[in-house]
CSV table of C-alpha atoms in Angstrom, one decimal:
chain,number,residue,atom,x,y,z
A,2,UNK,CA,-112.8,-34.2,186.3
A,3,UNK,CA,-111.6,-30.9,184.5
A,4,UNK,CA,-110.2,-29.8,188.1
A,5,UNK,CA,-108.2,-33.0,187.4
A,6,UNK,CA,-106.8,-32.8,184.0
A,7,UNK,CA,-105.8,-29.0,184.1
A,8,UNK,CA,-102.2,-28.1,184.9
A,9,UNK,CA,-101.8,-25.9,188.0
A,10,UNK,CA,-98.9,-23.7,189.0
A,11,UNK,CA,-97.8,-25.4,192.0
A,12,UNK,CA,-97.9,-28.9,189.3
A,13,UNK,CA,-95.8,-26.3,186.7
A,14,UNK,CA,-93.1,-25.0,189.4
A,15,UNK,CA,-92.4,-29.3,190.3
A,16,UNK,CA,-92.3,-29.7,186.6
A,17,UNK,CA,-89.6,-26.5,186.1
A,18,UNK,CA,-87.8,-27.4,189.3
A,19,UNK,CA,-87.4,-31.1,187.9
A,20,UNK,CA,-85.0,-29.6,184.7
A,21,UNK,CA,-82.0,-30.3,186.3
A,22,UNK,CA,-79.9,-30.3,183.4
A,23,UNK,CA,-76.6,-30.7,185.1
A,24,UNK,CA,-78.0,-33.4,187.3
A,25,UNK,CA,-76.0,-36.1,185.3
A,26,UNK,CA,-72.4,-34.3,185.8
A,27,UNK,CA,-73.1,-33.0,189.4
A,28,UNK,CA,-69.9,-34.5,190.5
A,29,UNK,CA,-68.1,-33.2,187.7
A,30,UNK,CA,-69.6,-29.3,188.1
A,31,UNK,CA,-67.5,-29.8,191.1
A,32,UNK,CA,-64.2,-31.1,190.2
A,33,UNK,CA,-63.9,-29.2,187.2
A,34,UNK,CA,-63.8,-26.0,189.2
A,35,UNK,CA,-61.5,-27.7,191.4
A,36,UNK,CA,-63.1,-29.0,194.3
A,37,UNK,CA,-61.8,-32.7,195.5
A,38,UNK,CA,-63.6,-36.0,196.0
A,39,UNK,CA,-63.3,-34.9,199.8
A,40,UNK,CA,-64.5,-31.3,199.7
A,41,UNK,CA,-67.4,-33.1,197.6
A,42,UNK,CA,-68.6,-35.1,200.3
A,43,UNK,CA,-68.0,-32.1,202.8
A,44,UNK,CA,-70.4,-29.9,200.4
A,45,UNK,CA,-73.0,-33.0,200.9
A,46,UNK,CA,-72.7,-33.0,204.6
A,47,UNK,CA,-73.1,-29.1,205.1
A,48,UNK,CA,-76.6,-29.4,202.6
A,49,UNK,CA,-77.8,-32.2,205.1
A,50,UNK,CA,-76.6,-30.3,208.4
A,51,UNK,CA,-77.9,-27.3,207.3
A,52,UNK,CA,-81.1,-29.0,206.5
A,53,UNK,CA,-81.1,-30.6,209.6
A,54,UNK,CA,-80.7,-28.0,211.5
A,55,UNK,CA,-82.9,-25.3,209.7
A,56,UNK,CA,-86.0,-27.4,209.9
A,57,UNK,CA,-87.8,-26.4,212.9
A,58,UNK,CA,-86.8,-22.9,212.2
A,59,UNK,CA,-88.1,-22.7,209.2
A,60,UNK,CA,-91.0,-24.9,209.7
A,61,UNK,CA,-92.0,-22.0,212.6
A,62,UNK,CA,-91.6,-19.5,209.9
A,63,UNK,CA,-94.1,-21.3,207.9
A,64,UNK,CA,-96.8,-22.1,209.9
A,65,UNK,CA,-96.7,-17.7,210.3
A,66,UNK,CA,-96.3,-16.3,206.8
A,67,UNK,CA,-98.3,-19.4,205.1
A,68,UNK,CA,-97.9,-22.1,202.8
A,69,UNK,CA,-97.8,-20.0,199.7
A,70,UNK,CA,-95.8,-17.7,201.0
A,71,UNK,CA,-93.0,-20.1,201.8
A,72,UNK,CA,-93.4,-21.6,198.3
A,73,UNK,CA,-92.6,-18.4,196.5
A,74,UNK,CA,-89.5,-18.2,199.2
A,75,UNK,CA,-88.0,-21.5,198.6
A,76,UNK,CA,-88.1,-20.9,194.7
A,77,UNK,CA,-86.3,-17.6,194.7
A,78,UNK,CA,-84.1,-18.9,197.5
A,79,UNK,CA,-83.2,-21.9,195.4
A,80,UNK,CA,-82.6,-19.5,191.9
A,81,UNK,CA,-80.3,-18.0,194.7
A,82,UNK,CA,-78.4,-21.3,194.8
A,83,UNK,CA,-78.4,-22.1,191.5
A,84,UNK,CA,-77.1,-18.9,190.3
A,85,UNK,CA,-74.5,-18.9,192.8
A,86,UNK,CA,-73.4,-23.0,191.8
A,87,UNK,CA,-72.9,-21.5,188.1
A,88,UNK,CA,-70.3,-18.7,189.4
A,89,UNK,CA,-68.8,-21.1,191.8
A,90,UNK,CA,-68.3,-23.2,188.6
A,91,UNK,CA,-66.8,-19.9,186.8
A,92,UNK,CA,-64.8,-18.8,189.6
A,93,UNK,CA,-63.2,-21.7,191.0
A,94,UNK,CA,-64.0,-20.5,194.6
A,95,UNK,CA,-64.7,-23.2,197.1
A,96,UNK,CA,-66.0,-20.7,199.4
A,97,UNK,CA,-68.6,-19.9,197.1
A,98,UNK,CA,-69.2,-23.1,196.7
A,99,UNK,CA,-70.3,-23.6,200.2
A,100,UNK,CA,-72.2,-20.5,200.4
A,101,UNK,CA,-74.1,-22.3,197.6
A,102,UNK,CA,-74.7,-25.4,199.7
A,103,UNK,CA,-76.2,-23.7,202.6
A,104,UNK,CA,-78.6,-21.4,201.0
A,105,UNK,CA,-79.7,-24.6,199.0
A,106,UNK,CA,-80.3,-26.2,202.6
A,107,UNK,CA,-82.3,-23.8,203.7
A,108,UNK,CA,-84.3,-23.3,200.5
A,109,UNK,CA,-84.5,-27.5,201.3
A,110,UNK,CA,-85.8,-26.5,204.7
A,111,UNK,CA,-88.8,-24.3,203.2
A,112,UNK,CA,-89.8,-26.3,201.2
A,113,UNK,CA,-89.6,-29.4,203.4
A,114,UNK,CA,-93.1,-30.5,204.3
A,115,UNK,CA,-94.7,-27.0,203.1
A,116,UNK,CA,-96.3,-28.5,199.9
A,117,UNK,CA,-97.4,-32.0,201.7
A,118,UNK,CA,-99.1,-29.2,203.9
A,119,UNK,CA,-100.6,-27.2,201.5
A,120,UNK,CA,-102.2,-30.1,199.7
A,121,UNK,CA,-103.5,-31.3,202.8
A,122,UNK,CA,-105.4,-28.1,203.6
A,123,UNK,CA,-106.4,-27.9,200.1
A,124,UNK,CA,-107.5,-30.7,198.6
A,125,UNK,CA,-110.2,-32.8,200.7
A,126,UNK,CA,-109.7,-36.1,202.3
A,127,UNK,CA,-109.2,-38.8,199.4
A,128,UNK,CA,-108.0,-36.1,196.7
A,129,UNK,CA,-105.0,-35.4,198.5
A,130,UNK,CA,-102.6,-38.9,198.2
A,131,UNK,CA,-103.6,-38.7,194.3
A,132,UNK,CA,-102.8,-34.9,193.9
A,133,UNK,CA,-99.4,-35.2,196.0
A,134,UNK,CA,-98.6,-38.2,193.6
A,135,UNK,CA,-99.6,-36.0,190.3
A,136,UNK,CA,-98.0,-33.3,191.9
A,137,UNK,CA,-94.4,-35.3,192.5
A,138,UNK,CA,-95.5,-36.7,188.3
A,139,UNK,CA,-95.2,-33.5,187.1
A,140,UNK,CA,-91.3,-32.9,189.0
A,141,UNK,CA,-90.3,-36.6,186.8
A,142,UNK,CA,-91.8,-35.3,184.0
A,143,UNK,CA,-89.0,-32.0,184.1
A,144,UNK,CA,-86.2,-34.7,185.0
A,145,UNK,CA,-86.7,-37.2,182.4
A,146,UNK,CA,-87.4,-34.2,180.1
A,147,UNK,CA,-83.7,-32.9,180.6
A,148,UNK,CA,-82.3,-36.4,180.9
A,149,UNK,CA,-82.9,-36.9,177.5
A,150,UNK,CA,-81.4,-33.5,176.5
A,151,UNK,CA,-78.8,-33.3,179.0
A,152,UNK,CA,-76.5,-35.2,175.9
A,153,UNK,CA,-76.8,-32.6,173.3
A,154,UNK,CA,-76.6,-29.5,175.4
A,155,UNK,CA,-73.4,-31.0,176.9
A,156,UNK,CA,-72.1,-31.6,173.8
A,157,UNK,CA,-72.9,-28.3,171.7
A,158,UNK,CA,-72.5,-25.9,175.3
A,159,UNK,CA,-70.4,-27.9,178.1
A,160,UNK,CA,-71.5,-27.3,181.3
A,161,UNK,CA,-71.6,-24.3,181.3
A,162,UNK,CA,-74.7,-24.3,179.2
A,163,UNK,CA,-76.1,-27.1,181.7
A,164,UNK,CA,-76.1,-24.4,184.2
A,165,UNK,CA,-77.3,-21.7,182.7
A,166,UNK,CA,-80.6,-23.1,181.2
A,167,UNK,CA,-81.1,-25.3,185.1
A,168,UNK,CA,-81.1,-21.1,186.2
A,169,UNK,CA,-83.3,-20.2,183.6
A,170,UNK,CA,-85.8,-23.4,184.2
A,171,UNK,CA,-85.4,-22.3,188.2
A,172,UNK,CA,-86.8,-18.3,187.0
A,173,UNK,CA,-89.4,-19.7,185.4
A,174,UNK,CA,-90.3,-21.5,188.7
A,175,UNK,CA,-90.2,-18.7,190.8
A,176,UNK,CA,-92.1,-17.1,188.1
A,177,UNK,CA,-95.0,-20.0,188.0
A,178,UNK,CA,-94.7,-19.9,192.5
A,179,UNK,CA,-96.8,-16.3,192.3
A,180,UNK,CA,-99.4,-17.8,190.9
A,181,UNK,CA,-100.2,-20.5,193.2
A,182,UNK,CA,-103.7,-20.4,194.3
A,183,UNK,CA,-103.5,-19.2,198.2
A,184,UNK,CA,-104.2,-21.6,200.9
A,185,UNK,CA,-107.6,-21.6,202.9
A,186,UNK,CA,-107.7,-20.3,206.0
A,187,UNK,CA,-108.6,-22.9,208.7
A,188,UNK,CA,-111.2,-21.9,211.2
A,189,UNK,CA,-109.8,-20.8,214.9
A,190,UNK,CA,-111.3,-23.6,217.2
A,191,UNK,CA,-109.8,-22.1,220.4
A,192,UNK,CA,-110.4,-25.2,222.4
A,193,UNK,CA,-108.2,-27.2,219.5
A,194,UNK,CA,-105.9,-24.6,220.1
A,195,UNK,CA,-105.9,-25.0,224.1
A,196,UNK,CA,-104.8,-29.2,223.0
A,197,UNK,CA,-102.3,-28.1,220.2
A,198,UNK,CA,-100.7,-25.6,223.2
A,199,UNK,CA,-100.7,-28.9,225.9
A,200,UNK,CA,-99.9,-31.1,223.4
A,201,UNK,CA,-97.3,-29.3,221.5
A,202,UNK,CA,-94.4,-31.0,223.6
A,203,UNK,CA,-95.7,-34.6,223.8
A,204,UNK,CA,-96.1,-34.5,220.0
A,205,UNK,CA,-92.5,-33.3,219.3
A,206,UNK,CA,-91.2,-35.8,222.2
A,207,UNK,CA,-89.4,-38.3,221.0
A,208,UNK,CA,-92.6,-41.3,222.0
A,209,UNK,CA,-93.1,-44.9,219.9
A,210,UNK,CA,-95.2,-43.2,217.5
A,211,UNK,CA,-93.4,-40.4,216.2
A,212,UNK,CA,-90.0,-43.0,216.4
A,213,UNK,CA,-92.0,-45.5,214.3
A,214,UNK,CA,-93.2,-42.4,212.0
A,215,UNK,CA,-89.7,-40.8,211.3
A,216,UNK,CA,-88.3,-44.7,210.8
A,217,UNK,CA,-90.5,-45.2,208.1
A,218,UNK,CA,-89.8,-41.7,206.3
A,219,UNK,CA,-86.4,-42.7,206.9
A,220,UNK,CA,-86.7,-46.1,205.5
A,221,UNK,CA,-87.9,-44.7,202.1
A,222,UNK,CA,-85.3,-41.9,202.0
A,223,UNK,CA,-82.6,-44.9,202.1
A,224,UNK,CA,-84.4,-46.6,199.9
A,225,UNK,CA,-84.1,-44.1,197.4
A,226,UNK,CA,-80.7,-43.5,198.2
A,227,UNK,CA,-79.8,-46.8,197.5
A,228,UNK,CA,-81.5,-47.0,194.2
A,229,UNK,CA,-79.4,-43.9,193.3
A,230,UNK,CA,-76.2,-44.1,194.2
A,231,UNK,CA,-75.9,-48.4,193.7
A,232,UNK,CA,-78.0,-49.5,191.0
A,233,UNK,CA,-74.7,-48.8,189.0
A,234,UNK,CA,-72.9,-51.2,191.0
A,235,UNK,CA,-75.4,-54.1,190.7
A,236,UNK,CA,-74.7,-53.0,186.9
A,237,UNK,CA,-71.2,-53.6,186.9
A,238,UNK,CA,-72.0,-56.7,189.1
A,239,UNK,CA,-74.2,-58.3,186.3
A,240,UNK,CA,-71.4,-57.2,183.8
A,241,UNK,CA,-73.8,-54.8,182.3
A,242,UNK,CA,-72.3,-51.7,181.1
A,243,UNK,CA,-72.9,-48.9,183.3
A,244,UNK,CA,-74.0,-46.6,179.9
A,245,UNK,CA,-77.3,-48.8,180.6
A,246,UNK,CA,-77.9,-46.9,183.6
A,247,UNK,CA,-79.1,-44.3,181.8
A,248,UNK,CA,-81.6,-46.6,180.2
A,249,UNK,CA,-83.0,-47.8,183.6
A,250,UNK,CA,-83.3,-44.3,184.8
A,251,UNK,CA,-85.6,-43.5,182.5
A,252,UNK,CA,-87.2,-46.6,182.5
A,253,UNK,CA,-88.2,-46.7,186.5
A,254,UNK,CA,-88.9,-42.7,185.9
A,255,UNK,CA,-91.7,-43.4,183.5
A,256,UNK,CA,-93.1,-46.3,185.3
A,257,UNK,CA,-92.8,-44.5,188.9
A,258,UNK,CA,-95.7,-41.5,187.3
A,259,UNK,CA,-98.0,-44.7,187.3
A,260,UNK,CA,-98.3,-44.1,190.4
A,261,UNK,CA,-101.2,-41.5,190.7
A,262,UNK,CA,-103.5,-44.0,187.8
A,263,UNK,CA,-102.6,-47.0,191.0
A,264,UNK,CA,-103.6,-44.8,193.8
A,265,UNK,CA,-106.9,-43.0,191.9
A,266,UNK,CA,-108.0,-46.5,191.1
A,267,UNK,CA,-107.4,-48.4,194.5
A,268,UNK,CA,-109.4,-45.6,196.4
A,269,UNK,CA,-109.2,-44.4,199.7
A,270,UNK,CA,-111.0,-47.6,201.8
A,271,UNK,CA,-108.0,-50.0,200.9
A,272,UNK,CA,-105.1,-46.8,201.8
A,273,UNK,CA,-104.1,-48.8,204.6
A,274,UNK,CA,-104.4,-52.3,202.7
A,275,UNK,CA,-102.3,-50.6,200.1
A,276,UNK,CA,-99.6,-49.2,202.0
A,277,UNK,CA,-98.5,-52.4,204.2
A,278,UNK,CA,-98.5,-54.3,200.8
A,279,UNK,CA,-96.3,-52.3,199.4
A,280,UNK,CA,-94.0,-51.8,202.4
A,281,UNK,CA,-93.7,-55.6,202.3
A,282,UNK,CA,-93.2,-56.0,198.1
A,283,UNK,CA,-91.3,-53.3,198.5
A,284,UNK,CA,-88.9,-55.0,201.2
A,285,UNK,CA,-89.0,-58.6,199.4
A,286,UNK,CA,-87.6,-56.4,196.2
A,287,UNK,CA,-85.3,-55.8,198.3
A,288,UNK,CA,-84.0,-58.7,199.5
A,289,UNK,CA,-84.2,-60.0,196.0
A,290,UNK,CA,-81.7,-57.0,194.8
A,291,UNK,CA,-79.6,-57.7,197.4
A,292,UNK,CA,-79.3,-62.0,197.2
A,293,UNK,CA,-79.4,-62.4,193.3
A,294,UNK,CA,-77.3,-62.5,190.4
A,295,UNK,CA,-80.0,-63.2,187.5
A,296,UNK,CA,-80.3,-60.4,185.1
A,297,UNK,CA,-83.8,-61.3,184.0
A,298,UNK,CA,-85.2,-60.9,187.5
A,299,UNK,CA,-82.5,-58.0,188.4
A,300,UNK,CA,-83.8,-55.5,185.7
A,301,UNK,CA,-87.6,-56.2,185.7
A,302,UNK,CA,-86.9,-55.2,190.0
A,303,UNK,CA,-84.7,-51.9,189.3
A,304,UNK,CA,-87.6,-50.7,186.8
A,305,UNK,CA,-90.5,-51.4,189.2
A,306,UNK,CA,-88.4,-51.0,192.7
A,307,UNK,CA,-89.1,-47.3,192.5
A,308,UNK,CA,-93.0,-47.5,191.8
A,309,UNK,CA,-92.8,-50.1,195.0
A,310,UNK,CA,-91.8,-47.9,197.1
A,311,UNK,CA,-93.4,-44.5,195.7
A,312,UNK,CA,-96.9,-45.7,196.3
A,313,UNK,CA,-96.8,-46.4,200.0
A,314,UNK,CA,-94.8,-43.4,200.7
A,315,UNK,CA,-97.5,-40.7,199.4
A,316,UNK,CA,-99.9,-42.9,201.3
A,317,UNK,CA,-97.9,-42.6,204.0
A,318,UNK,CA,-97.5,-38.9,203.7
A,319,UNK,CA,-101.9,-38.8,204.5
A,320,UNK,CA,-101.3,-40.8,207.5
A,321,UNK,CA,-98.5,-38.7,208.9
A,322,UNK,CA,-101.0,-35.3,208.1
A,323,UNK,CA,-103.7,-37.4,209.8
A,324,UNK,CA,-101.7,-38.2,212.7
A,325,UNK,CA,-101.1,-34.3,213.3
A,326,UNK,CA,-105.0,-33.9,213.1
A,327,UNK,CA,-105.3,-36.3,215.8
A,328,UNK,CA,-103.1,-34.5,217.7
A,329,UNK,CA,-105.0,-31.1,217.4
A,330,UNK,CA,-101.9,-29.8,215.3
A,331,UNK,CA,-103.0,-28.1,212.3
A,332,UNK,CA,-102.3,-24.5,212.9
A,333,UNK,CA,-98.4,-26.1,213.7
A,334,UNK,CA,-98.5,-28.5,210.5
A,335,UNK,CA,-95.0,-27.6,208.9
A,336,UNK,CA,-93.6,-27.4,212.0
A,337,UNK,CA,-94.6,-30.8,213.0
A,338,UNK,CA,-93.9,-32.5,209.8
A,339,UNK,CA,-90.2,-30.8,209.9
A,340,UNK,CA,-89.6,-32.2,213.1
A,341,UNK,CA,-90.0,-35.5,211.2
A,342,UNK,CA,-88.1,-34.4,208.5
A,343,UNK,CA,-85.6,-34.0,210.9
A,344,UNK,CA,-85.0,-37.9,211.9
A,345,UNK,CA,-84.8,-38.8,208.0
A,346,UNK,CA,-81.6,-36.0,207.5
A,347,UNK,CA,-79.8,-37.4,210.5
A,348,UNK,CA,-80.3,-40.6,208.5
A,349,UNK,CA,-78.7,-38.9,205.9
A,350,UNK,CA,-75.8,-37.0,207.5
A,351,UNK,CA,-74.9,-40.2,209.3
A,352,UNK,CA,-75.3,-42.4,205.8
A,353,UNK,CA,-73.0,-39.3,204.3
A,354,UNK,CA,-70.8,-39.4,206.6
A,355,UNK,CA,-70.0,-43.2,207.3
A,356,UNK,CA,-70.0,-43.5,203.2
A,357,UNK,CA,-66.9,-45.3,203.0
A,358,UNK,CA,-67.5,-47.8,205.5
A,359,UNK,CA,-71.1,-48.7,204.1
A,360,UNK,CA,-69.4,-49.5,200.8
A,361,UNK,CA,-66.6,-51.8,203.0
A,362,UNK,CA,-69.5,-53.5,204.1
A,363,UNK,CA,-70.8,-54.4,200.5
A,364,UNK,CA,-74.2,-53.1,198.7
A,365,UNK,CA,-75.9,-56.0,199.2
A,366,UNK,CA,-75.9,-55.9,203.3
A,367,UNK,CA,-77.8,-52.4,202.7
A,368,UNK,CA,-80.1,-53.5,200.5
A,369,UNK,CA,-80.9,-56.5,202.9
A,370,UNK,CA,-80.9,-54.6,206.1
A,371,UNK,CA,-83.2,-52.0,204.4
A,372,UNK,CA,-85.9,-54.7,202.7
A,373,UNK,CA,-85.6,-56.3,206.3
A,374,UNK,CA,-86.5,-52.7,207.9
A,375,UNK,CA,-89.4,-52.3,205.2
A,376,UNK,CA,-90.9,-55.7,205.8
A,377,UNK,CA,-90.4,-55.0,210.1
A,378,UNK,CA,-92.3,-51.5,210.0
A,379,UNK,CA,-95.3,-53.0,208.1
A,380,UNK,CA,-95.7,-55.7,210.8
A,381,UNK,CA,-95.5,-52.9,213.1
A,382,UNK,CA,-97.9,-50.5,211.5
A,383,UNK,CA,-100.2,-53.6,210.9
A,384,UNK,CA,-100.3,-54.4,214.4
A,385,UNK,CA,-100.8,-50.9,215.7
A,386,UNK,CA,-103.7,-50.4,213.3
A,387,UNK,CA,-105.6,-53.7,214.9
């Protein structure tokens, strides 16, 4: 139980890296140095390419210098970053700007799958959907932390001042990173390692169940895009003001970190249980976002929508780990779960780039085609599992 309640560094690097300060104005840290609505979205889709792209690469690298190791790389590569963002924002200088985005991706990439890993290796069977949910707690925490101060910094020191203490908040991570508690080494079984060598291929190959894996880790990544970039709309739709959305922010934030009290109390027998229930709530919320107008229904589903779909994704997360154990691929862990990672940024290159014509084709048609998706995949998992 003490185990429990003490704070760790890898919980105290989520919580630094979650002080985002500028995370309200990130559009505006852009403009205001001069770079277009355009060049905006072009930054976006170099991140995602890069990410896309430097997954495999980077999970290779991972599963040779170890999880820790790749930890402490991705924080100083991402202080990198965010230093650099801050004399973009001085300078002016687009190129800069994209020098930014690409070292972010491939921070992105290093950290992609590399804590899910660690946790899994660390934390024994039943601890570790509860820690990855604390752990993600403890990175909501940081951004509803400087959510509430991002008003008065802005006020009293402009963006700049946004910038500089995100840098500062991003040393203290990289800081916190060198004292994460080094993985344990797993035990050579060399006739695992004869299946992980034949099976390495087949695992990677695009089969039904990796498809059906990556389409669910790409299902909650558009979920969450949704929620991010159109809960304003559905706002304005209401005739809300959108200064509310602030307030709602906040609100689903809070309620999201019940999320490790929900999973520590349901237990690991009903995981499964758990995880096609919410898939379906999740995908009925969904549908309700997208078909009605009523404000007292609306807001109770934006607060709780989040926690919806936060539960059976960390549940998830164990069954995509477990899946690699089946396989006999633990020594290639981060490389396997990049090559997942991978489906869910083509999602997001694609949703990037086609971003004009998914808003011609009207909010409500994604929310519907996603809760339809949700409600589709936990049929399909259900069936499976039988």
């Amino acid at each position: 139980m003490n185990k429990k309640l003490n704070i760790d560094n890898l919980e105290l690097v989520s919580f630094f890296n979650g002080l985002v300060f500028f995370a309200p104005v990130a559009l505006l840290v852009r403009t205001r140095a001069g770079v277009s609505l355009d060049q905006f979205f072009v930054l976006q889709a170099i991140l995602s390419l890069v990410i896309f792209f430097g997954e495999i690469p980077t999970g290779k690298i991972t599963d040779v210098v170890g999880y820790k190791n790749t930890i402490v790389l991705s924080q100083v590569m991402l202080l990198i970053a965010r230093s650099m963002l801050f004399a973009a924002f001085l300078t002016g200088s687009f190129g800069m700007f994209i020098a930014e985005a690409i070292i972010e991706g491939i921070a992105s990439c290093f950290s992609s799958g590399t804590i899910s890993a660690y946790l899994y290796q660390r934390y024994d069977e039943g601890e570790y959907v509860v820690k990855s949910a604390r752990n993600s707690n403890f990175g909501t925490a940081g951004f509803i932390v400087s959510t509430i101060m991002y008003a008065g910094i802005y006020h009293f020191f402009g963006i700049e001042g946004l910038l500089a203490l995100t840098v500062v908040m991003n040393v203290l991570a990289v800081f916190a990173s060198y004292g994460i508690e080094k993985e344990k080494v797993a035990v050579s079984d060399k006739a695992g390692n004869r299946v992980t060598e034949k099976h390495m291929r087949f695992v990677l190959k695009l089969n039904g169940e990796n498809i059906i894996i990556m389409l669910t880790l790409a299902c909650v990544s558009i979920s969450f895009i949704l929620i991010n970039f159109f809960y304003v709309d559905k706002l304005e739709s209401l005739g809300i003001s959108e200064e509310w959305m602030t307030a709602i922010i906040l609100g689903y934030s809070v309620i999201e970190m019940a999320s490790e009290k929900i999973l520590d109390h349901i237990g690991e027998k009903n995981y499964f249980k758990t995880f096609i229930t919410g898939f379906i709530l999740s995908g009925l919320c969904m549908l309700v976002f997208a078909r009605l107008d009523i404000k007292l229904v609306i807001i109770p589903v934006m607060l709780f929508l989040p926690l919806m779909v936060s539960v059976p994704a960390y549940i998830f997360d164990e069954m995509e780990n477990k899946v690699i154990d089946k396989n006999h691929l633990e020594e290639k862990r981060a490389e396997v779960l990049s090559a997942y990672n991978m489906g869910v940024n083509l999602v997001e290159v694609i949703f990037l780039f086609a971003s004009a014509y998914v808003a011609g084709i009207g909010v409500s048609a994604c929310f519907t085609a996603v809760g339809v998706l949700m409600i589709f995949l936990a049929a399909v998992h259900g069936l499976l599992r039988e």
